[in-house]
PDB file of C-alpha atoms in Angstrom:
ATOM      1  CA  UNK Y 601      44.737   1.716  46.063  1.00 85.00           C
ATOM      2  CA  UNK Y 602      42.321   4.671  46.007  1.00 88.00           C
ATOM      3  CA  UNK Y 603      42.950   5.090  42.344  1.00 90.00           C
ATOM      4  CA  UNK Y 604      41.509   1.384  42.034  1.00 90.00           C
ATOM      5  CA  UNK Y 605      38.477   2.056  44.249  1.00 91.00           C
ATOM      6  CA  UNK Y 606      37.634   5.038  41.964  1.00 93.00           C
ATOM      7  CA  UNK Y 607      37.807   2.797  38.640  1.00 92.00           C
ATOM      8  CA  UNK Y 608      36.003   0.528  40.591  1.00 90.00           C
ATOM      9  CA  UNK Y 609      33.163   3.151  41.899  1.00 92.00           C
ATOM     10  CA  UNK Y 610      33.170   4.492  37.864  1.00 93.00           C
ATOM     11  CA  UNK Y 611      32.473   1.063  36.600  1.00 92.00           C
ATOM     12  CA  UNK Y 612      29.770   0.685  38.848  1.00 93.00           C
ATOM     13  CA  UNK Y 613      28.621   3.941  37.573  1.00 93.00           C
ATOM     14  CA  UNK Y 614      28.425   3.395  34.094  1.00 94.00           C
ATOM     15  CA  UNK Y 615      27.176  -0.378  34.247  1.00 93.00           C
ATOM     16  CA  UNK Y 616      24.254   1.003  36.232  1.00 93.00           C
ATOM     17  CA  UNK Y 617      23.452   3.663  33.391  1.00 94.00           C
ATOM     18  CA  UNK Y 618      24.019   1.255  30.682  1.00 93.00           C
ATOM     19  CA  UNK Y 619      21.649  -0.921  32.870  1.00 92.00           C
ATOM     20  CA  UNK Y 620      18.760   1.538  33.244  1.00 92.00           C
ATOM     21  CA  UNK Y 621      19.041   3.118  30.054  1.00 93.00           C
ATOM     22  CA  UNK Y 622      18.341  -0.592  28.443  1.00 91.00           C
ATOM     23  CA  UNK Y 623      15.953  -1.779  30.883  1.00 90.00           C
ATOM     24  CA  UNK Y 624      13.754   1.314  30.030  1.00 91.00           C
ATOM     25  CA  UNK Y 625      14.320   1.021  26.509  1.00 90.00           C
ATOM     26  CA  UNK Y 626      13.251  -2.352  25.954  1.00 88.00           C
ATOM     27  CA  UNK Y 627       9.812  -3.653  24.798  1.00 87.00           C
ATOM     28  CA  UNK Y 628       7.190  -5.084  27.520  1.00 83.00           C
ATOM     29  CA  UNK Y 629       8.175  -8.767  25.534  1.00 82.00           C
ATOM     30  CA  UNK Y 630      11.600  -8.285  25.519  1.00 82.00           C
ATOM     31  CA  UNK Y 631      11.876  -8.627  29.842  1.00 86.00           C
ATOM     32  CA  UNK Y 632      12.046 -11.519  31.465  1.00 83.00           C
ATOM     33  CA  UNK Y 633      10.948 -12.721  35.086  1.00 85.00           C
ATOM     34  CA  UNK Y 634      10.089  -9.432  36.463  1.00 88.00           C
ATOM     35  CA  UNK Y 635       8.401  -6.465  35.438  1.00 88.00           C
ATOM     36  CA  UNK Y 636      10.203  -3.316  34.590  1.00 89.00           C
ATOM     37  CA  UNK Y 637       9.791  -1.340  37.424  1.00 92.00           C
ATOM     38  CA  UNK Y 638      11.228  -4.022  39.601  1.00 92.00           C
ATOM     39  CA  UNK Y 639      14.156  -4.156  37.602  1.00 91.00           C
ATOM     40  CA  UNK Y 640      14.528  -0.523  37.437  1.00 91.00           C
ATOM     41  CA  UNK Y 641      14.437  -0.621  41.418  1.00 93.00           C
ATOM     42  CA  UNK Y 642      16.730  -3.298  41.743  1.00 93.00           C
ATOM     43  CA  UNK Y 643      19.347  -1.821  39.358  1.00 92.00           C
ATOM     44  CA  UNK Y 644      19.097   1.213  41.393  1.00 92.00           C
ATOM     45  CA  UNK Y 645      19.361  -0.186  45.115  1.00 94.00           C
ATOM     46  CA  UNK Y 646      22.036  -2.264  43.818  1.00 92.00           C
ATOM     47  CA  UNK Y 647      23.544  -1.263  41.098  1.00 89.00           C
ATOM     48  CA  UNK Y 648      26.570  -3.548  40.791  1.00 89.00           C
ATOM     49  CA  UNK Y 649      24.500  -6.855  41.196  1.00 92.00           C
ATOM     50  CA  UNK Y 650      21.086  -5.437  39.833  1.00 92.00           C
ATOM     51  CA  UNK Y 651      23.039  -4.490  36.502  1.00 91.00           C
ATOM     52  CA  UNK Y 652      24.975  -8.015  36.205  1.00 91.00           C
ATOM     53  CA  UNK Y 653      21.456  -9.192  37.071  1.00 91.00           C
ATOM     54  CA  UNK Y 654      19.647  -7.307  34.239  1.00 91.00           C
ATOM     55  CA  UNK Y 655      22.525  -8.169  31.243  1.00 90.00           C
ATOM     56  CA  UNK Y 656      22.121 -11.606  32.550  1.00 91.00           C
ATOM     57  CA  UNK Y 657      18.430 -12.551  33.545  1.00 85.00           C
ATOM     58  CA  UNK Y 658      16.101  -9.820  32.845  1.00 83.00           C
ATOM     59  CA  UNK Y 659      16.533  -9.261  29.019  1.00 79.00           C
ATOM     60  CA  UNK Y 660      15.437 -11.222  26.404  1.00 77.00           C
ATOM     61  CA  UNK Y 661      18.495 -12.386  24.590  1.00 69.00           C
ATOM     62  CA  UNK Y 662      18.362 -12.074  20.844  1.00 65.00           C
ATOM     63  CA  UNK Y 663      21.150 -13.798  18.513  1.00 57.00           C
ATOM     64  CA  UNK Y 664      23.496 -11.651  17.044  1.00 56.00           C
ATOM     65  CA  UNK Y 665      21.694 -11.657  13.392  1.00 53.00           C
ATOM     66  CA  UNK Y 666      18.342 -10.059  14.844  1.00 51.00           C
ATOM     67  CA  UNK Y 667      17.029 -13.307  13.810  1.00 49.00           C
ATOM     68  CA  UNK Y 668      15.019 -15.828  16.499  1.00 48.00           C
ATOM     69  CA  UNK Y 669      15.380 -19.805  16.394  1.00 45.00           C
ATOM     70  CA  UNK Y 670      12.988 -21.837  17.116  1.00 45.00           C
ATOM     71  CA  UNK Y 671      15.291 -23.884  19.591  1.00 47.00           C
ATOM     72  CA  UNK Y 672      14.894 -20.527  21.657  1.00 48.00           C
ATOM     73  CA  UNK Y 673      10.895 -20.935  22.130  1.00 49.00           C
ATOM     74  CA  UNK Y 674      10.987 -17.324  20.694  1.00 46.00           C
ATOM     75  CA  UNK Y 675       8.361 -16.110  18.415  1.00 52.00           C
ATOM     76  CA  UNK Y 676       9.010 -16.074  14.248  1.00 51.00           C
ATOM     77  CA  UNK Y 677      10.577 -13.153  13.685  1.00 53.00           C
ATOM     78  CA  UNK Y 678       8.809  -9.878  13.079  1.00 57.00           C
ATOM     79  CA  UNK Y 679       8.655  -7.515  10.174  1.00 62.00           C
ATOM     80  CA  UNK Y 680      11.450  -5.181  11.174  1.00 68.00           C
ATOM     81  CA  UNK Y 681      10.474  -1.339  11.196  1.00 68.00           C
ATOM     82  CA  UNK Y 682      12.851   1.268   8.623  1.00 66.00           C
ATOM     83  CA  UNK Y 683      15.398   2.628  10.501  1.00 72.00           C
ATOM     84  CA  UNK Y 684      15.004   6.117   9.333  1.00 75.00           C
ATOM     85  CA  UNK Y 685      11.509   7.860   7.210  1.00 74.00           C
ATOM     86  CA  UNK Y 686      13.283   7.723   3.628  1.00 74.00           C
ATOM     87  CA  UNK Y 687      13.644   3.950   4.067  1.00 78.00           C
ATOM     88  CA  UNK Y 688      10.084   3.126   4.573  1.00 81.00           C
ATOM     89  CA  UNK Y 689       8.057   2.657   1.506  1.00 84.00           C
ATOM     90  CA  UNK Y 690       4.537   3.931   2.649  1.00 86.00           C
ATOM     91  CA  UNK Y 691       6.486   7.636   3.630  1.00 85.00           C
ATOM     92  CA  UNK Y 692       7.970   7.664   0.483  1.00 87.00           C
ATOM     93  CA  UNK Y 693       4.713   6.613  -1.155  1.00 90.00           C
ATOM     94  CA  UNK Y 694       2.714   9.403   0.533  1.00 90.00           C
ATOM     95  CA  UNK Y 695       5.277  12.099  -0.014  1.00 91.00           C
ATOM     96  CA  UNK Y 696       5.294  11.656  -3.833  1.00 92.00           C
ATOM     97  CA  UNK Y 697       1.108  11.235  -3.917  1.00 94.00           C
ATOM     98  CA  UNK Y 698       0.849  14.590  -1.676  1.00 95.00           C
ATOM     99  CA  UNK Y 699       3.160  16.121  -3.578  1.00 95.00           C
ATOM    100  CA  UNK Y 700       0.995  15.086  -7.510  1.00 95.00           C
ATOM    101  CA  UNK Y 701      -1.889  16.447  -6.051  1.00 96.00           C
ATOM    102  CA  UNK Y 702      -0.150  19.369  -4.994  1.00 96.00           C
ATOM    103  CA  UNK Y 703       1.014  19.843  -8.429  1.00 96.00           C
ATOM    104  CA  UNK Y 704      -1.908  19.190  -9.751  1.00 96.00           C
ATOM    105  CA  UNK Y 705      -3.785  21.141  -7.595  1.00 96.00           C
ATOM    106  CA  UNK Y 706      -1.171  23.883  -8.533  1.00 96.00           C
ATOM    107  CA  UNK Y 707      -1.868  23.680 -12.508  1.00 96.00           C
ATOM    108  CA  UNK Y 708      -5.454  23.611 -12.205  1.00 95.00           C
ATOM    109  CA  UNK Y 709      -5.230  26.767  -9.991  1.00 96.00           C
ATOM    110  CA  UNK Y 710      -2.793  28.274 -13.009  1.00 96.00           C
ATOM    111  CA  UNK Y 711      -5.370  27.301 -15.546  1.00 95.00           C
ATOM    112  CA  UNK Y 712      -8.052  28.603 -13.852  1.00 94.00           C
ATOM    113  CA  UNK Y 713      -6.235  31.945 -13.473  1.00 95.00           C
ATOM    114  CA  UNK Y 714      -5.009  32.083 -17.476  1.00 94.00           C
ATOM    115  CA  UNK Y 715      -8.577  31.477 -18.874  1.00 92.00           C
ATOM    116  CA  UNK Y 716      -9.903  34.608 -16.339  1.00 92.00           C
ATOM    117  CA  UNK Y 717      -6.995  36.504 -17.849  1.00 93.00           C
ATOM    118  CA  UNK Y 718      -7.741  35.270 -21.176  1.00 90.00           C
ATOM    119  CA  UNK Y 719     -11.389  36.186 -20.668  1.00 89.00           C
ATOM    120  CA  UNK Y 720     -10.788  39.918 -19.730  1.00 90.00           C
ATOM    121  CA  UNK Y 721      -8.465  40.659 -22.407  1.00 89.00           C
ATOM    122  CA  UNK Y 722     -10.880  39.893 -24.911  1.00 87.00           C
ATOM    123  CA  UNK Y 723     -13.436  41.580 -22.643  1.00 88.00           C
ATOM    124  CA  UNK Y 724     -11.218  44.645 -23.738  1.00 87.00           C
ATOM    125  CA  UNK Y 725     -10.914  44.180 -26.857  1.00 85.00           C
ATOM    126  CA  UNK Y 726     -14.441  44.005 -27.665  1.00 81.00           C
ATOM    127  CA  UNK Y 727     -14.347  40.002 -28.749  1.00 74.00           C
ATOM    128  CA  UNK Y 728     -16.587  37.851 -27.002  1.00 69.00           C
ATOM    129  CA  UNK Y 729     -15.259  35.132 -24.339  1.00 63.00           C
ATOM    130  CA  UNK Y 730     -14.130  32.115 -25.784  1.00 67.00           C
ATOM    131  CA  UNK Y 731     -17.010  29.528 -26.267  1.00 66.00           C
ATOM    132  CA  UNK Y 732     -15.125  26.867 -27.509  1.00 60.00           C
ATOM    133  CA  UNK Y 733     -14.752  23.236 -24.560  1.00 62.00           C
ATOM    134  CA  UNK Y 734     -11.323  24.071 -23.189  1.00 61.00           C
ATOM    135  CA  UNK Y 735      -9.251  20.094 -21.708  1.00 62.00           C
ATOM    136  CA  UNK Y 736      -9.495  19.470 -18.099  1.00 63.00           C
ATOM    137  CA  UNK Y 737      -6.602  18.497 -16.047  1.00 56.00           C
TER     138      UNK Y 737
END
């Protein structure tokens, strides 16, 4: 019987952490009746019925496609946010325009270097600098 009382007490347990953890991960419009630090405070004065109570009544429910319906009263559905950086567009975007201008910046500093060097070997030899419109990049 002890060994049932311990399950028991370890359910508990982790219901309560599965409670809290979601109740403080949730967005402001996502709970329901109370605000969050009530819930948090009832989960954790009584964590058996303040857990059932959060899964139950204090989180928005959300059908299992992520989508809302309108039977719900729920707003239309939001633009959902990439899961990771290389699935949004606008990181991927700015990544490949940082890294042209880096490039770019990159060539112009190598041109800029080859022309001096060009410039001072004809300095040694005694021919005059090159006069002639060199391309810009």
């Amino acid at each position: 019987m002890a060994r049932l009382y311990i399950l028991l007490f370890l359910v508990q347990i982790v219901l309560a952490v599965c409670a809290l953890i979601s109740c403080l991960s949730a967005e402001e419009d996502g709970i329901r009746h109370l605000p969050r630090i009530a819930w948090l405070l009832i989960i954790l004065f009584f964590p058996l019925v303040g857990s059932i109570a959060w899964f139950v009544a204090g989180r928005e429910r959300r059908p299992a496609g992520g989508s809302t319906s309108w039977a719900s009263g729920a707003r239309p559905a939001e633009r959902r946010r990439p899961v990771a950086p290389d699935d949004d567009p606008e990181f991927l975007r700015s990544i490949e325009e940082r890294s042209r201008r880096e490039d770019q910046e990159l060539f112009r500093r190598w041109e800029e270097d080859l022309r001096k060097r060009e410039d001072d070997l004809r300095r040694r030899e005694g021919e005059p600098p090159r006069e002639e419109p060199r391309p810009e990049v």
